Coordinates of C-alpha atoms and ligand atoms in Angstrom, one line a residue:
M16 CA 0.0 0.0 0.0
F17 CA 1.3 3.5 -0.7
V18 CA 0.0 6.9 0.0
P19 CA 1.2 9.5 -2.5
R20 CA 1.8 12.9 -1.1
S21 CA 3.2 15.3 -3.5
L22 CA 5.8 17.9 -2.6
K23 CA 5.1 21.5 -2.5
V24 CA 7.4 24.3 -3.3
R25 CA 6.1 27.6 -2.1
R26 CA 6.9 31.0 -3.4
N27 CA 7.5 33.5 -0.6
A28 CA 4.8 36.1 -1.0
N29 CA 7.3 38.9 -0.2
D30 CA 9.8 37.9 -2.8
D31 CA 10.7 40.0 -5.7
G32 CA 12.1 38.5 -8.8
R33 CA 15.7 38.1 -7.7
S34 CA 15.4 37.4 -4.0
C35 CA 12.7 34.9 -5.0
T36 CA 15.4 32.7 -6.4
A37 CA 17.4 33.0 -3.3
K38 CA 14.5 32.2 -1.0
K39 CA 13.1 29.3 -2.9
V40 CA 12.2 26.7 -0.4
K41 CA 13.2 23.1 -1.1
P42 CA 11.0 20.5 0.6
E43 CA 13.4 17.6 0.8
A44 CA 17.2 17.3 0.8
E45 CA 18.6 17.5 -2.6
D46 CA 19.7 14.1 -3.7
P47 CA 23.0 14.6 -5.4
Q48 CA 22.1 11.9 -8.0
L49 CA 18.5 12.8 -8.5
G50 CA 19.1 16.4 -8.2
A51 CA 21.0 18.9 -10.1
G52 CA 24.1 17.9 -12.1
G53 CA 26.1 14.7 -11.9
D54 CA 26.7 11.9 -14.3
G55 CA 24.7 8.9 -15.0
P56 CA 21.2 8.0 -15.8
A57 CA 19.5 10.3 -13.4
D58 CA 21.1 13.2 -15.1
D59 CA 20.2 11.9 -18.5
A60 CA 16.6 12.0 -17.9
S61 CA 16.4 14.8 -15.4
G62 CA 14.1 16.7 -17.7
T63 CA 11.4 14.1 -17.8
K64 CA 11.9 13.1 -14.3
E65 CA 11.8 16.7 -13.1
A66 CA 8.8 17.3 -15.1
A67 CA 7.2 14.5 -13.2
L68 CA 8.3 15.4 -9.8
A69 CA 8.7 19.2 -9.7
A70 CA 10.5 18.6 -6.5
H71 CA 13.9 20.1 -7.0
H72 CA 13.9 23.8 -6.5
G73 CA 17.2 24.7 -5.7
A74 CA 19.0 27.5 -4.3
Q75 CA 18.3 27.5 -0.5
P76 CA 18.4 24.0 1.1
C77 CA 16.1 23.6 4.0
P78 CA 17.0 21.7 7.2
L79 CA 15.7 18.5 5.9
P80 CA 16.1 14.8 6.5
G81 CA 19.0 13.2 4.9
P82 CA 18.6 11.1 1.8
A83 CA 18.4 7.3 1.6
S84 CA 20.3 6.6 4.8
Q85 CA 17.4 7.9 6.9
V86 CA 14.7 5.8 5.2
P87 CA 13.7 2.8 7.1
E88 CA 14.6 -0.6 5.6
G89 CA 12.6 -1.6 2.6
G90 CA 12.1 1.9 1.5
L91 CA 9.0 2.5 3.7
A92 CA 8.8 5.9 5.2
G93 CA 8.6 5.6 9.0
P94 CA 6.3 7.6 11.2
G95 CA 9.0 10.0 12.3
Q96 CA 10.0 10.8 8.8
R97 CA 6.4 11.3 7.8
A98 CA 5.7 13.6 10.7
Q99 CA 8.7 15.7 9.7
D100 CA 7.4 15.8 6.2
S101 CA 4.0 17.0 7.1
D102 CA 5.5 19.8 9.1
L103 CA 7.3 20.9 6.1
L104 CA 4.6 20.3 3.5
E105 CA 1.5 21.9 4.6
E106 CA -0.4 21.2 1.4
P107 CA 0.5 18.9 -1.6
V108 CA 1.7 20.5 -4.8
K109 CA -1.2 20.9 -7.2
S110 CA -1.1 18.2 -9.8
F111 CA -3.3 19.8 -12.4
S112 CA -3.8 23.2 -13.8
K113 CA -7.6 23.0 -13.4
T114 CA -7.2 22.8 -9.6
Q115 CA -5.1 26.0 -9.4
R116 CA -6.9 29.3 -8.8
Q117 CA -6.7 32.4 -11.0
A118 CA -3.9 34.9 -10.2
E119 CA -4.8 38.0 -8.2
P120 CA -3.5 41.3 -9.6
G121 CA 0.2 41.5 -9.0
E122 CA 0.7 37.8 -8.4
P123 CA 2.9 35.6 -10.6
V124 CA 1.2 33.9 -13.4
C125 CA 1.8 30.4 -14.9
V126 CA 3.7 30.7 -18.1
V127 CA 1.6 27.9 -19.6
C128 CA -2.0 28.5 -18.6
G129 CA -2.0 32.0 -17.0
R130 CA -3.3 30.8 -13.6
Y131 CA -1.6 31.6 -10.3
G132 CA 2.1 30.8 -10.7
E133 CA 2.4 29.3 -7.2
Y134 CA 5.6 27.4 -8.0
I135 CA 8.9 28.0 -9.8
C136 CA 10.3 25.7 -12.4
N137 CA 13.8 25.0 -11.1
E138 CA 15.2 24.4 -14.5
T139 CA 14.0 27.6 -16.2
D140 CA 13.1 29.8 -13.2
E141 CA 9.7 30.4 -14.8
D142 CA 6.4 30.5 -12.8
V143 CA 4.1 27.5 -13.1
C144 CA 0.9 26.6 -11.4
S145 CA 1.1 22.9 -11.2
L146 CA 3.0 19.7 -12.0
E147 CA 0.9 19.4 -15.2
C148 CA 2.0 22.9 -16.4
K149 CA 5.6 22.3 -15.3
A150 CA 5.7 19.3 -17.5
K151 CA 4.1 21.1 -20.5
H152 CA 6.4 24.0 -20.0
L153 CA 9.5 21.7 -20.0
L154 CA 8.2 20.0 -23.1
Q155 CA 7.7 23.3 -24.8
V156 CA 11.2 24.6 -24.0
R157 CA 12.9 21.3 -25.0
G158 CA 11.0 21.1 -28.3
A159 CA 11.1 17.7 -30.0
E160 CA 13.9 16.3 -27.8
A161 CA 11.8 15.9 -24.6
P162 CA 8.8 13.6 -25.1
L163 CA 10.7 10.4 -25.7
A164 CA 13.7 11.4 -23.7
P165 CA 14.4 8.3 -21.7
G166 CA 14.4 6.0 -24.6
G167 CA 11.9 3.9 -26.5
P168 CA 9.5 1.5 -25.0
Q169 CA 10.5 -2.1 -24.4
K170 CA 8.3 -4.8 -25.6
A171 CA 9.0 -8.4 -25.3
G172 CA 9.8 -9.9 -28.6
S173 CA 8.9 -7.0 -30.7
E174 CA 10.2 -3.8 -32.2
P175 CA 9.2 -0.7 -30.3
A176 CA 7.7 0.7 -33.4
A177 CA 5.4 -2.2 -34.0
P178 CA 1.8 -0.9 -34.1
H179 CA 0.3 -3.7 -32.2
P180 CA 2.5 -6.6 -31.1
A181 CA 1.0 -10.0 -30.4
S182 CA 2.0 -10.1 -26.8
Y183 CA 3.1 -7.8 -24.1
V184 CA 5.3 -8.4 -21.1
Y185 CA 6.2 -5.5 -18.9
T186 CA 9.9 -5.1 -18.7
E187 CA 11.5 -2.5 -16.6
H188 CA 12.8 0.3 -18.8
A189 CA 16.6 0.6 -19.0
F190 CA 16.5 4.1 -17.6
I191 CA 14.7 2.9 -14.5
S192 CA 17.0 -0.2 -14.1
N193 CA 20.0 2.1 -14.2
L194 CA 19.0 4.1 -11.3
R195 CA 20.6 3.1 -8.0
E196 CA 18.5 1.7 -5.1
D197 CA 19.0 4.9 -3.0
Q198 CA 17.8 7.0 -5.9
I199 CA 14.6 5.0 -6.1
E200 CA 14.1 5.3 -2.4
N201 CA 14.7 9.0 -2.6
L202 CA 12.2 9.3 -5.5
R203 CA 9.6 7.4 -3.5
R204 CA 10.2 9.4 -0.4
Q205 CA 9.9 12.7 -2.3
L206 CA 6.7 11.7 -3.9
G207 CA 5.2 10.3 -0.7
I208 CA 5.1 6.8 -2.2
V209 CA 5.0 4.2 0.5
V210 CA 5.1 0.5 -0.5
Q211 CA 4.7 -2.8 1.4
G212 CA 5.0 -6.3 0.2
P213 CA 7.6 -8.5 -1.5
G214 CA 9.3 -7.6 -4.7
V215 CA 7.5 -4.4 -5.4
P216 CA 8.8 -3.2 -8.8
R217 CA 10.4 0.2 -9.2
P218 CA 8.1 3.1 -10.2
I219 CA 8.1 4.5 -13.7
I220 CA 8.7 8.1 -14.2
D221 CA 7.3 8.6 -17.7
F222 CA 4.4 6.8 -19.4
E223 CA 7.0 6.0 -22.2
H224 CA 8.6 3.6 -19.7
C225 CA 5.7 1.2 -20.0
G226 CA 6.1 0.3 -23.7
F227 CA 2.4 1.1 -24.4
P228 CA 1.3 0.9 -28.1
E229 CA 1.5 4.3 -29.8
A230 CA -2.2 4.7 -29.9
L231 CA -2.4 4.5 -26.2
N232 CA 0.5 6.9 -25.7
L233 CA -1.4 9.3 -28.0
N234 CA -4.6 8.9 -26.0
L235 CA -2.8 9.7 -22.8
K236 CA -1.4 12.9 -24.4
T237 CA -4.8 13.8 -25.9
S238 CA -6.4 13.4 -22.4
G239 CA -3.7 15.7 -21.0
Y240 CA -1.8 13.1 -19.2
E241 CA 1.7 14.3 -19.8
V242 CA 3.4 12.7 -16.8
P243 CA 2.2 10.0 -14.5
T244 CA 1.0 11.0 -11.0
P245 CA 2.7 9.3 -8.1
I246 CA 0.0 6.7 -7.7
Q247 CA 0.3 5.9 -11.4
M248 CA 4.1 5.8 -11.2
Q249 CA 4.0 3.0 -8.7
M250 CA 0.8 1.2 -9.5
V251 CA 1.0 0.9 -13.3
P252 CA 4.1 -1.3 -13.3
L253 CA 2.6 -3.4 -10.5
G254 CA -0.6 -3.8 -12.5
L255 CA 1.3 -4.5 -15.7
L256 CA 3.1 -7.3 -13.9
G257 CA -0.3 -8.8 -13.0
R258 CA 0.3 -8.3 -9.3
D259 CA -2.5 -8.0 -6.7
V260 CA -2.5 -4.4 -5.4
L261 CA -4.2 -2.7 -2.6
A262 CA -3.7 1.0 -3.1
S263 CA -4.8 4.2 -1.4
A264 CA -4.4 7.8 -2.6
D265 CA -6.2 11.1 -2.3
T266 CA -9.2 11.9 -4.3
G267 CA -8.3 13.3 -7.7
S268 CA -4.8 11.8 -7.6
G269 CA -5.3 9.7 -10.7
K270 CA -6.2 6.4 -9.2
T271 CA -8.6 5.5 -12.0
A272 CA -6.0 5.7 -14.8
A273 CA -3.6 3.9 -12.4
F274 CA -5.7 0.7 -12.6
L275 CA -7.3 1.3 -16.0
L276 CA -4.0 1.3 -17.9
P277 CA -2.9 -2.2 -16.7
V278 CA -6.5 -3.4 -17.3
I279 CA -6.5 -2.0 -20.9
M280 CA -3.1 -3.6 -21.6
R281 CA -4.3 -7.0 -20.4
A282 CA -7.5 -6.7 -22.4
L283 CA -5.6 -5.7 -25.5
F284 CA -3.5 -8.8 -25.4
Q285 CA -6.1 -11.4 -24.2
S286 CA -8.4 -13.3 -26.4
K287 CA -10.8 -14.3 -23.6
M288 CA -13.7 -11.9 -23.3
P289 CA -14.4 -10.2 -21.1
S290 CA -11.0 -9.9 -19.6
A291 CA -11.7 -7.4 -16.9
L292 CA -14.5 -6.6 -14.4
I293 CA -14.4 -3.4 -12.5
L294 CA -16.8 -3.3 -9.5
T295 CA -17.6 0.1 -8.0
P296 CA -19.9 0.9 -5.1
T297 CA -21.9 3.5 -6.9
R298 CA -23.5 4.1 -10.3
E299 CA -21.9 7.6 -10.7
L300 CA -18.4 6.2 -10.2
A301 CA -19.0 3.4 -12.7
I302 CA -20.2 6.0 -15.3
Q303 CA -17.1 8.1 -14.6
I304 CA -14.8 5.2 -14.9
E305 CA -16.3 4.0 -18.2
R306 CA -16.0 7.6 -19.6
Q307 CA -12.3 7.6 -18.8
A308 CA -11.8 4.1 -20.1
K309 CA -13.4 5.1 -23.4
E310 CA -11.0 8.0 -23.7
L311 CA -8.0 5.8 -23.1
V312 CA -9.0 3.0 -25.5
S313 CA -10.1 5.2 -28.4
G314 CA -8.6 3.9 -31.6
L315 CA -7.3 0.7 -30.0
P316 CA -8.5 -2.5 -31.7
R317 CA -11.3 -4.6 -30.2
M318 CA -11.7 -2.5 -27.1
R319 CA -15.3 -2.4 -26.0
T320 CA -16.7 -1.6 -22.6
A321 CA -20.0 -2.3 -21.0
L322 CA -21.7 -0.5 -18.1
L323 CA -23.9 -2.6 -15.8
V324 CA -25.5 -0.3 -13.2
G325 CA -28.8 0.0 -11.4
G326 CA -31.2 2.9 -11.9
L327 CA -30.9 2.6 -15.7
P328 CA -32.9 0.2 -17.9
A329 CA -31.3 -3.2 -18.0
P330 CA -32.1 -4.4 -21.6
P331 CA -29.7 -2.0 -23.4
Q332 CA -27.0 -2.9 -20.9
L333 CA -27.6 -6.6 -21.6
H334 CA -27.6 -6.0 -25.3
R335 CA -24.3 -4.3 -25.1
L336 CA -22.9 -7.1 -22.9
R337 CA -23.9 -9.8 -25.5
Q338 CA -21.8 -8.0 -28.1
R339 CA -18.6 -9.3 -26.6
V340 CA -16.9 -6.7 -24.6
Q341 CA -13.4 -6.6 -23.0
V342 CA -14.1 -4.5 -19.9
I343 CA -17.2 -4.5 -17.7
I344 CA -17.8 -1.8 -15.3
A345 CA -20.5 -2.7 -12.8
T346 CA -22.2 -2.0 -9.5
P347 CA -22.6 -5.3 -7.5
G348 CA -26.4 -5.2 -7.4
R349 CA -27.0 -5.0 -11.1
L350 CA -24.2 -7.5 -11.9
L351 CA -25.7 -10.0 -9.5
D352 CA -29.2 -9.5 -11.0
I353 CA -27.7 -10.3 -14.4
I354 CA -25.7 -13.2 -13.2
K355 CA -28.9 -14.7 -11.6
Q356 CA -30.7 -14.4 -14.9
G357 CA -27.8 -16.3 -16.5
A358 CA -27.6 -13.5 -19.0
V359 CA -23.9 -13.1 -19.0
E360 CA -21.0 -15.3 -20.1
L361 CA -18.2 -14.0 -18.0
G362 CA -15.6 -15.8 -20.0
G363 CA -12.2 -15.3 -18.5
I364 CA -13.5 -13.9 -15.3
K365 CA -14.2 -16.2 -12.4
I366 CA -16.9 -14.9 -10.0
V367 CA -17.5 -16.8 -6.8
V368 CA -20.9 -16.1 -5.5
V369 CA -20.8 -16.6 -1.8
D370 CA -23.8 -18.3 -0.1
E371 CA -26.3 -17.6 -2.8
D372 CA -25.3 -14.0 -3.2
K373 CA -26.2 -12.5 0.0
K374 CA -22.8 -12.1 1.7
L375 CA -21.7 -10.0 -1.2
F376 CA -24.1 -7.3 0.1
K377 CA -23.6 -5.1 3.0
P378 CA -26.2 -5.6 5.7
P379 CA -29.4 -3.7 4.9
V380 CA -30.2 -0.4 6.4
L381 CA -33.6 0.2 8.1
V382 CA -34.8 3.7 7.9
F383 CA -37.8 5.0 10.0
V384 CA -39.9 7.9 8.9
D385 CA -43.1 9.3 10.3
C386 CA -45.6 8.9 7.4
K387 CA -46.5 6.7 4.5
L388 CA -45.9 9.2 1.8
G389 CA -42.5 10.0 3.4
A390 CA -41.6 6.3 3.3
D391 CA -42.5 6.0 -0.4
L392 CA -40.8 9.2 -1.4
L393 CA -37.6 8.6 0.5
S394 CA -37.3 5.0 -0.7
E395 CA -37.7 6.2 -4.3
A396 CA -35.1 9.0 -3.8
V397 CA -32.6 6.6 -2.2
Q398 CA -32.9 4.2 -5.2
K399 CA -32.6 7.0 -7.7
I400 CA -29.7 8.8 -6.2
T401 CA -27.6 6.0 -4.8
G402 CA -28.6 3.1 -7.0
L403 CA -29.1 1.0 -3.9
K404 CA -32.1 -1.4 -4.0
S405 CA -34.7 0.1 -1.8
T406 CA -38.3 -0.4 -0.9
S407 CA -40.9 1.0 1.5
V408 CA -43.2 -0.5 4.2
H409 CA -46.2 1.0 5.7
S410 CA -49.8 0.2 6.7
E411 CA -51.1 0.6 3.2
K412 CA -49.1 -2.3 1.9
S413 CA -51.0 -5.6 2.1
Q414 CA -49.9 -8.2 4.6
P415 CA -48.5 -10.6 1.9
E416 CA -46.6 -7.6 0.5
R417 CA -45.1 -6.8 3.9
K418 CA -44.2 -10.4 4.4
N419 CA -42.4 -10.5 1.1
I420 CA -40.4 -7.3 1.9
L421 CA -39.4 -8.7 5.3
K422 CA -38.2 -11.9 3.7
G423 CA -36.3 -9.8 1.1
L424 CA -34.8 -7.8 3.8
L425 CA -33.5 -10.8 5.7
E426 CA -32.2 -12.4 2.5
G427 CA -30.3 -9.4 1.3
D428 CA -32.7 -8.5 -1.6
Y429 CA -32.9 -5.0 -0.4
E430 CA -30.1 -2.7 0.7
V431 CA -32.4 -0.1 2.2
V432 CA -35.9 -0.5 3.6
V433 CA -37.8 2.7 4.6
S434 CA -40.6 2.1 7.0
T435 CA -43.1 3.9 9.1
G436 CA -43.5 2.6 12.7
V437 CA -45.0 -0.7 11.5
L438 CA -41.6 -2.4 11.6
G439 CA -40.6 -0.6 14.8
R440 CA -41.6 -3.3 17.2
G441 CA -41.0 -6.9 18.0
L442 CA -39.4 -8.2 14.9
D443 CA -36.0 -9.9 15.0
L444 CA -34.3 -8.3 12.1
V445 CA -30.9 -9.8 12.8
S446 CA -29.4 -8.9 9.4
V447 CA -30.0 -5.2 10.1
K448 CA -26.9 -3.5 11.4
L449 CA -27.9 0.2 10.9
V450 CA -31.1 1.9 11.9
V451 CA -31.7 5.5 10.8
N452 CA -34.4 7.4 12.5
F453 CA -34.9 9.8 9.6
D454 CA -37.8 11.3 11.6
M455 CA -37.5 11.2 15.3
P456 CA -40.6 9.2 16.6
P457 CA -43.1 11.0 18.8
S458 CA -42.2 9.2 22.0
M459 CA -39.2 7.8 23.8
D460 CA -40.9 4.5 24.1
E461 CA -41.3 4.3 20.3
Y462 CA -37.7 5.5 19.8
V463 CA -36.3 2.8 22.0
H464 CA -38.2 0.2 20.0
Q465 CA -37.0 1.5 16.7
V466 CA -33.3 1.6 17.6
G467 CA -33.7 -1.8 19.2
R468 CA -34.1 -3.3 15.7
V469 CA -30.3 -3.3 15.6
G470 CA -28.0 -5.0 18.1
R471 CA -30.4 -7.9 18.5
L472 CA -29.2 -11.0 20.2
G473 CA -26.2 -9.4 21.7
Q474 CA -24.8 -8.2 18.3
N475 CA -23.4 -4.8 17.7
G476 CA -25.4 -2.2 15.7
T477 CA -25.6 1.4 15.0
A478 CA -28.4 3.9 15.1
I479 CA -28.3 7.4 13.6
T480 CA -31.1 9.7 14.7
F481 CA -32.0 13.0 13.0
I482 CA -33.7 15.5 15.3
N483 CA -35.1 18.9 14.7
N484 CA -37.3 21.3 16.6
N485 CA -40.3 19.1 15.9
S486 CA -39.2 16.8 18.6
K487 CA -37.9 19.6 20.9
R488 CA -40.0 18.4 23.9
L489 CA -37.9 15.2 23.9
F490 CA -34.5 16.8 23.8
W491 CA -33.6 16.2 27.5
D492 CA -35.0 12.7 27.4
I493 CA -33.0 11.8 24.3
A494 CA -29.8 13.2 25.9
K495 CA -30.4 11.3 29.1
R496 CA -31.0 8.1 27.2
V497 CA -28.2 8.3 24.7
K498 CA -25.4 9.9 26.6
P499 CA -24.7 6.8 28.9
T500 CA -24.1 4.7 25.7
G501 CA -21.0 6.8 25.0
S502 CA -22.6 8.2 21.8
L503 CA -21.6 11.6 20.6
L504 CA -24.3 14.2 20.9
P505 CA -24.2 17.3 18.7
P506 CA -23.6 20.6 20.5
Q507 CA -26.8 22.0 18.9
L508 CA -28.7 19.5 21.1
L509 CA -26.6 19.9 24.2
N510 CA -26.7 23.7 24.1
S511 CA -30.4 23.9 23.2
P512 CA -32.5 26.2 25.4
Y513 CA -35.2 23.5 25.3
L514 CA -32.9 20.9 26.7
H515 CA -31.8 23.2 29.5
D516 CA -35.3 24.3 30.3
Q517 CA -36.5 20.6 30.5
R518 CA -33.5 19.8 32.7
R519 CA -34.2 22.7 35.1
K520 CA -37.9 21.7 35.3
E521 CA -36.9 18.1 36.1
Q522 CA -34.5 19.2 38.8
Q523 CA -37.1 21.4 40.4
K524 CA -39.6 18.6 40.3
D525 CA -37.0 16.3 41.9
K526 CA -36.3 18.9 44.6
Q527 CA -40.0 19.2 45.3
M528 CA -40.3 15.5 45.6
Q529 CA -37.3 15.5 48.0
N530 CA -39.1 18.1 50.1
D531 CA -42.3 16.0 50.2
L532 CA -40.4 12.9 51.2
V533 CA -40.7 12.0 55.0
T534 CA -37.2 11.3 56.4
G535 CA -35.7 11.1 59.9
A536 CA -34.4 14.6 59.5
N537 CA -37.7 16.3 58.6
L538 CA -40.1 14.1 60.5
M539 CA -40.5 16.4 63.6
D540 CA -40.9 19.5 61.4
I541 CA -43.7 17.8 59.5
I542 CA -45.5 16.7 62.8
R543 CA -45.2 20.2 64.2
K544 CA -46.6 21.8 61.0
H545 CA -49.4 19.3 61.1
D546 CA -50.2 20.1 64.8
K547 CA -50.1 23.8 64.1
S548 CA -52.6 23.7 61.2
N549 CA -54.9 21.4 63.3
S550 CA -54.9 23.7 66.3
Q551 CA -55.7 26.7 64.1
K552 CA -58.7 24.8 62.8
Ligands
AMP619 P1 -9.0 10.4 -10.5 O1 -8.3 10.5 -9.2 O2 -8.7 9.1 -11.2 O3 -10.5 10.6 -10.4 O4 -8.5 11.5 -11.6 C1 -8.7 12.8 -11.4 C2 -8.6 13.6 -12.7 O5 -7.2 13.7 -13.1 C3 -9.3 13.0 -13.8 O6 -10.0 14.1 -14.5 C4 -8.3 12.5 -14.7 O7 -8.7 12.6 -16.1 C5 -7.1 13.3 -14.4 N1 -5.8 12.6 -14.6 C6 -5.5 11.4 -14.1 N2 -4.2 11.1 -14.4 C7 -3.7 12.2 -14.9 C8 -2.3 12.5 -15.4 N3 -1.3 11.7 -15.3 N4 -2.1 13.8 -15.9 C9 -3.2 14.7 -16.0 N5 -4.5 14.4 -15.6 C10 -4.7 13.2 -15.1

């Protein structure tokens, strides 16, 4: 697993042109081999490499950790190292131009796109806004020499120029092989790449290092992918080698292409169809992934994708599926429906359906609302927006209907059931692990029954309760009931004047009761008072 964390080079806001160079801050110790000057391979490709990293900004070294000697064994960044890094690097360098803001008047502007020139290209001293623009800028200044700088692609048993070789085996590019181990460690450290596991291949620095067919290289360029992002640098060679990978990186860091590129390469050279199945938790994500896949495979032979997601009509999806596709992008619910119908020949892909499907699903969620219409509307909205299989239960549904829904709930046919109070009592819904009180019920008694649908038979469960001023008369009761469970209560509830008022009233009542109670201490007073009032009569 690795967590990319790009490096940031900040322009001092007070700098003028000259002193700016002198005050440039460098986030990591300059590696003599990966940094400026020196012989050998690092130097040969410094252009491409630097374009990818934008991490060497030279004049003023910062008090920074030493190079490879301080990296824990195996190239994994240790916690001390990472804490130091995070002190130095408040924010990651922006990868893409579109994520940079516009320049304010008087601020430096990017020489490529005109946005805020937050960084300085160490090689040319020009202002750039992001890694993407730095790469473009370097390509521009180097003209034709730069794009293929590190050498041609390496394909097993074929000439690099071959349009579409019969097979593909990922071979480490000579440029990467020629780097020393400490250079690789330094590179990973600078890019925040942390790896675990045996025999992790070296990262690539340029897409050209992968030996992709020209059409794919072209598609990458057309999509604006000039240089790989850190997650792509490390994950693409792993994927191309067919290794199992568990990867984690920030949103927007290029994870999709990181797994799509190996998937595409495998699909290109495999005759079995389909050759890849991409499962995503939501329909939106699946659509997004398919869009990116289509961009990357444009012009490549025999590359077809199919989208299998809920919330859209199934027949066109099935039709597409039957036309022999290489890559399927699916949500689990729709895929399982299709598998159950026997409508898909998954060819090379082996799918193990565990215990008649149901264990592939997350436990269902039971949502309580306060009226029938609310139940119908919310269930519909959940299905539409999330693609989760949802239904509603209320008193207008017939008994057989309710029975069927309950059966479906227990068997994992529904991911969400929205109910009025009818499911609130008595039932043992052991598969439910989460109850949401979308509307707070009118009484504490009802509330206790509803949240009691989870955590049955000594199992753990979670309840999430939405409250608003409609249930303000229960605020103090809710706090009293929920607080002892260790649950977090929102400050809006704890600070509510209603809650304080209710607590005060309760305390007064308690005090009154205390006063009315006969104890050894007040017994004589009570008798005296009694005698006095009798004698007055
Ligand atoms: P992702 O994190 O996969 O959602 O990607 C975020 C965005 O970055 C998407 O719009 C991608 O098209 C784009 N992207 C991914 N990799 C690169 C790259 N190497 N260079 C430029 N853009 C990229």
